[in-house]
Coordinates of C-alpha atoms in Angstrom, one line a residue:
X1 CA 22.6 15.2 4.7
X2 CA 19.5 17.7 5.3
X3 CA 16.0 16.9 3.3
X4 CA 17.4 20.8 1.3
X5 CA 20.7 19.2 0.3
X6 CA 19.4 16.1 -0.4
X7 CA 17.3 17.7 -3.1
X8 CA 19.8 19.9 -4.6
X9 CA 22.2 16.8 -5.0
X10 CA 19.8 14.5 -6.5
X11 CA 20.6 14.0 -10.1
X12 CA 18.5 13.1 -13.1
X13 CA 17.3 9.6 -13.2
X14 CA 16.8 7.3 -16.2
X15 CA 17.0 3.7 -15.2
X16 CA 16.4 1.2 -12.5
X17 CA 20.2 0.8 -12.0
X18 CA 20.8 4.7 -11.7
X19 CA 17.8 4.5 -8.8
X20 CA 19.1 1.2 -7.1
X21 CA 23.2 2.9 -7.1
X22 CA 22.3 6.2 -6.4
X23 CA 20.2 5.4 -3.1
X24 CA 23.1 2.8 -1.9
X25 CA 25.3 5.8 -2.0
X26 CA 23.1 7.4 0.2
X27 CA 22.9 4.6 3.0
X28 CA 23.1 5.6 6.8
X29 CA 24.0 2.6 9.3
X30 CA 22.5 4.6 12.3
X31 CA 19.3 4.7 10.7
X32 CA 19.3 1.6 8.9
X33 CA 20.0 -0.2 12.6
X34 CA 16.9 1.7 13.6
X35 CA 14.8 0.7 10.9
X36 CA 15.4 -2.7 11.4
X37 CA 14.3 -2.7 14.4
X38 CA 11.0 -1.0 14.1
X39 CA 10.3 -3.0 11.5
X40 CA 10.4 -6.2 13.3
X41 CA 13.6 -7.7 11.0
X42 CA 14.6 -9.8 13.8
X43 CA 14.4 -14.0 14.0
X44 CA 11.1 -14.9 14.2
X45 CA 9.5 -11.4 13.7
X46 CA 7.4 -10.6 10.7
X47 CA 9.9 -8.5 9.1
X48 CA 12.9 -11.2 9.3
X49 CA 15.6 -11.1 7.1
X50 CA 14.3 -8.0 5.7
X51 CA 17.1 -5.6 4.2
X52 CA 17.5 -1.5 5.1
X53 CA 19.7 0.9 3.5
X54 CA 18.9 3.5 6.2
X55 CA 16.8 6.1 4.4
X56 CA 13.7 8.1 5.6
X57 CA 10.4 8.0 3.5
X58 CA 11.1 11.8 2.0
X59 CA 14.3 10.8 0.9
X60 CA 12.7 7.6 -1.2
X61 CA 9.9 10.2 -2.5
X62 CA 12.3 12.7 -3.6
X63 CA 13.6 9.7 -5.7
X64 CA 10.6 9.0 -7.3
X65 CA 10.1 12.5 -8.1
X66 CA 13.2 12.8 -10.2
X67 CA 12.4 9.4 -11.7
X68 CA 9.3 10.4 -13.1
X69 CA 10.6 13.9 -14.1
X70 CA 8.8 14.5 -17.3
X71 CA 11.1 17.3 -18.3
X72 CA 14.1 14.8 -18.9
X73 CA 11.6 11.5 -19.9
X74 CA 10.0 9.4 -16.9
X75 CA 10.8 6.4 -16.1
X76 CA 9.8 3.4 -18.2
X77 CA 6.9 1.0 -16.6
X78 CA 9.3 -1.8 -17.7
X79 CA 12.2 -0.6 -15.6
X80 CA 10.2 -1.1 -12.0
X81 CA 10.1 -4.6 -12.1
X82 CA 13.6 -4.4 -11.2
X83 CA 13.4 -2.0 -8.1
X84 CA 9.9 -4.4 -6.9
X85 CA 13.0 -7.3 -6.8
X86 CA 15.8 -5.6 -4.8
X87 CA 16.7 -6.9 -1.6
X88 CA 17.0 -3.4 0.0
X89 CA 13.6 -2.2 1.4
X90 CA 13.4 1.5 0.3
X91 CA 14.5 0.3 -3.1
X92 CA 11.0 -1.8 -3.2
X93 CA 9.5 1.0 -1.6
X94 CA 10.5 3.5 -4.4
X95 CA 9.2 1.0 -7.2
X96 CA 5.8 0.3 -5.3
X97 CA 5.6 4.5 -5.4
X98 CA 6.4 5.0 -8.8
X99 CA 3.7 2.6 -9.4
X100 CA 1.1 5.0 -7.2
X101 CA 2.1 8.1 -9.6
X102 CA 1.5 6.5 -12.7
X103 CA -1.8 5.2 -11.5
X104 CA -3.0 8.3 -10.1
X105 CA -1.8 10.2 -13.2
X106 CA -4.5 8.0 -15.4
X107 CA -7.1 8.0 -12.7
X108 CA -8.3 11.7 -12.9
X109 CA -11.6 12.4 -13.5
X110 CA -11.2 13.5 -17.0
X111 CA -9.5 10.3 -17.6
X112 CA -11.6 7.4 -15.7
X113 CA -13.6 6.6 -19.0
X114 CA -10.4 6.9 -21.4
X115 CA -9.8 3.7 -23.3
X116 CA -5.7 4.5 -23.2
X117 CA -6.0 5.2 -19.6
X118 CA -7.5 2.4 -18.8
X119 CA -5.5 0.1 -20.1
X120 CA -2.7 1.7 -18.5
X121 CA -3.8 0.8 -15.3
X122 CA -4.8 -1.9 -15.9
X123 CA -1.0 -3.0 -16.8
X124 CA -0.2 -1.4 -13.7
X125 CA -2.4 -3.3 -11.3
X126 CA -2.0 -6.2 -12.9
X127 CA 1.8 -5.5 -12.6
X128 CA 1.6 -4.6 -8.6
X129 CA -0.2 -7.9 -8.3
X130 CA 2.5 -10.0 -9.8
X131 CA 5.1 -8.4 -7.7
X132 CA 2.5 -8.5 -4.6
X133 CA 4.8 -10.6 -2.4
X134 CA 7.8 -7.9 -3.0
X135 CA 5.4 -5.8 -0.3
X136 CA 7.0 -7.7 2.4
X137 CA 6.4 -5.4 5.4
X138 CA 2.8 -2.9 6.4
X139 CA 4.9 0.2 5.5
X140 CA 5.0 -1.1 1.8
X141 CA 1.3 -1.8 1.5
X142 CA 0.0 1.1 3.7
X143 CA 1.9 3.5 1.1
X144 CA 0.4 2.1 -2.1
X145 CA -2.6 -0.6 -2.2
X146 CA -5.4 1.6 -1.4
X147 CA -4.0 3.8 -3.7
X148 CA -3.9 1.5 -6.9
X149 CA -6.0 -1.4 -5.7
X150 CA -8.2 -0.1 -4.0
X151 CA -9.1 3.1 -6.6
X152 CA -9.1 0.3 -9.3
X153 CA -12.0 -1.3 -7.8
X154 CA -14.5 1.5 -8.8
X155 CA -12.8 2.6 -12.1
X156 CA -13.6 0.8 -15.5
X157 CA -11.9 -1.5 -16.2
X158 CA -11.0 -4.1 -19.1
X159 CA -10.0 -7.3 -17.2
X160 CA -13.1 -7.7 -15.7
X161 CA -16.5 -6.3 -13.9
X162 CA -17.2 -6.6 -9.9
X163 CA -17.1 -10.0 -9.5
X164 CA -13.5 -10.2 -11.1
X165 CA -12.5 -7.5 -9.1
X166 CA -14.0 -9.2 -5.5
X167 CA -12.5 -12.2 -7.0
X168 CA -9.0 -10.3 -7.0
X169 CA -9.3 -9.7 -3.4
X170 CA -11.1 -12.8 -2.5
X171 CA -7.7 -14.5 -3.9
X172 CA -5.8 -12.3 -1.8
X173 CA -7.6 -12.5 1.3
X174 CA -7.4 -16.6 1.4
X175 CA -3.6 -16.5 0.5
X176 CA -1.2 -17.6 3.4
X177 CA 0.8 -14.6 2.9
X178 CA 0.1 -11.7 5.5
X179 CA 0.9 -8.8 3.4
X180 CA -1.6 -9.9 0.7
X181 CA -4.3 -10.3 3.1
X182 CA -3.3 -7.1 4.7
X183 CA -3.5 -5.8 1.4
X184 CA -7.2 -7.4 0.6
X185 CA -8.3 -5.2 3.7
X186 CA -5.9 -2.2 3.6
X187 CA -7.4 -1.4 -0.2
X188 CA -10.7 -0.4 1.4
X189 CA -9.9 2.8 2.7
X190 CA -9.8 4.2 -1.0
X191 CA -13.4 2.9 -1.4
X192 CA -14.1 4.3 2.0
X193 CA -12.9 7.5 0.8
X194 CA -15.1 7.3 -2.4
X195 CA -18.3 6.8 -0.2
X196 CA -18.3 2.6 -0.7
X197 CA -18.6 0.5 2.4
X198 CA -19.2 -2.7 1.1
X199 CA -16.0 -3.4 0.3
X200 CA -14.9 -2.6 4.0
X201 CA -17.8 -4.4 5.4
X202 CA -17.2 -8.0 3.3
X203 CA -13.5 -8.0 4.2
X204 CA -13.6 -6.9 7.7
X205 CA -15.5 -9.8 8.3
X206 CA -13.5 -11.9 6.2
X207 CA -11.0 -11.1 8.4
X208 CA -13.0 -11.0 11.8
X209 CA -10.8 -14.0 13.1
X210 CA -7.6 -14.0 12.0
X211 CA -5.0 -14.4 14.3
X212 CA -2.5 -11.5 13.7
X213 CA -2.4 -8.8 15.7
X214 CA -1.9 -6.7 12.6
X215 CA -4.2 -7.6 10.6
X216 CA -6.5 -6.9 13.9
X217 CA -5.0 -3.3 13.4
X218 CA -5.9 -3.2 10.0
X219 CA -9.1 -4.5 10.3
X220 CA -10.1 -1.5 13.3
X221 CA -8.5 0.6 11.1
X222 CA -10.5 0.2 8.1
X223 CA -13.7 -0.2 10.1
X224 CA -12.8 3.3 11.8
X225 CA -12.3 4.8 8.6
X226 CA -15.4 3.4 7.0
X227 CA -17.5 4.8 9.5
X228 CA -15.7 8.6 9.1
X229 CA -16.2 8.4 5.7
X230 CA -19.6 6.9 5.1
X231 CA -21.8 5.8 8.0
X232 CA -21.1 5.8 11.4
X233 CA -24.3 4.6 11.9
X234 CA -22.9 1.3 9.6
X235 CA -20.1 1.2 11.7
X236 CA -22.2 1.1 15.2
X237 CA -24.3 -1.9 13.3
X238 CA -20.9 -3.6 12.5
X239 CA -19.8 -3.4 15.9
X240 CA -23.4 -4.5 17.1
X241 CA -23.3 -7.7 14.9
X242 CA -19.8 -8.5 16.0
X243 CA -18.2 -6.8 19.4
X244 CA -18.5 -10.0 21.6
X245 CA -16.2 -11.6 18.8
X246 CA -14.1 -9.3 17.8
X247 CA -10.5 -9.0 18.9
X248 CA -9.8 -6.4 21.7
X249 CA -7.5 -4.8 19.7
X250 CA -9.3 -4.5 16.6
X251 CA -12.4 -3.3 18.5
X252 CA -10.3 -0.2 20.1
X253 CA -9.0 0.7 16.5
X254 CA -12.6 0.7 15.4
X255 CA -14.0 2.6 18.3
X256 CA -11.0 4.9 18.6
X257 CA -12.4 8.0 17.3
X258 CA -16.5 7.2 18.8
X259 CA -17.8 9.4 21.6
X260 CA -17.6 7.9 25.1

């Protein structure tokens, strides 16, 4: 079915269960085989055991777009839970966006210092934090943490002040599960963005020695962005402090964009 069709034949959504039955009937086992395999689903991999139902990110986005179609009534907060606890991957993937709207939609400037608005996402962090663990692969964090996480981290707030918020990602930086850490690092190019290194600094070298090769990625990553947004000139001093310990591959995604 072409991306036009697709949008044309997408019908009103209300619930979780009209999401999680209308994108099964939309499954493709040529491209479901082929996601599983990028995504490492295999024995041993990171992604194993993970469950595909063979759809393309546009597909998924034009889900959440008719889910939070105000004309007809978005969809309820309460009804993500359910998506975040599907086996099928683009299922999770289509909660964890929905999630990213509704942030975004109370994080405009006109509404940072809103007392309603804050407490709306508020719920909504501490909603994606709960269901954390449901990020299960780098697609699923790379899509959303920066973009709720990390904006939340230099929005008021009413759970807590910096040092709850460094405590949020100190707790998941020193978890055992590599898509929280991921997520503790990942969440820093938002803050990048915003013209705040220190969050990218502290967890870069948090990180400095872990022993996955993506979190190495997303470590370089971060650093590289850090240093386009902000400072290159903190960047350089990063690298200074650290090359001889760094990972190569971290190192190249950190240097990637540098002049010979």
């Amino acid at each position: 079915m072409s991306i036009v069709n697709f949008q044309l034949s997408i019908k009103i959504i209300m619930t979780s269960r009209e999401i999680i039955a209308y994108m099964e009937s939309l499954q493709n086992e040529e491209q479901r085989k082929i996601l599983m395999g990028f995504f490492k689903t295999g024995p041993g991999e990171y992604g194993e055991g993970d469950e595909f139902l063979g759809l393309k990110v546009p597909q998924t986005r034009e889900v959440v777009k008719a889910a939070l179609n105000i004309d007809h009534g978005p969809l309820s907060i309460s009804e993500v839970p359910e998506l975040l606890m599907s086996k099928w991957h683009e299922v999770r993937l289509c909660g964890f966006l929905i999630l990213v709207e509704k942030f975004e939609k109370l994080a405009t400037k006109r509404l940072e210092n809103n007392a309603d608005a804050i407490r709306g996402r508020d719920e909504i962090l501490t909603m994606y934090l709960k269901y954390a663990e449901r990020a299960n692969n780098w697609d699923l964090v790379d899509l959303s943490v920066h973009k709720i996480l990390g904006h939340w981290l230099l929005l008021p707030s009413s759970l807590g002040d910096k040092d709850y918020k460094r405590q949020v990602l100190d707790e998941l930086s020193q978890s055992d599960n590599l898509w929280k850490q991921r997520m503790s690092m990942v969440c820093t190019w938002k803050t990048s963005q915003m013209g705040d290194p220190s969050w990218c600094l502290r967890y870069a070298e948090i990180h400095l020695h872990h022993p996955h090769d993506l979190m190495h990625k997303a470590v370089g990553w971060m650093l590289r962005e850090m240093g386009k947004r902000v400072s290159m000139d903190l960047l350089r001093e990063f690298l200074r402090l650290h090359i001889q310990e760094m990972p190569r591959t971290m190192l190249r995604y950190a240097i990637e964009k540098m002049s010979e």
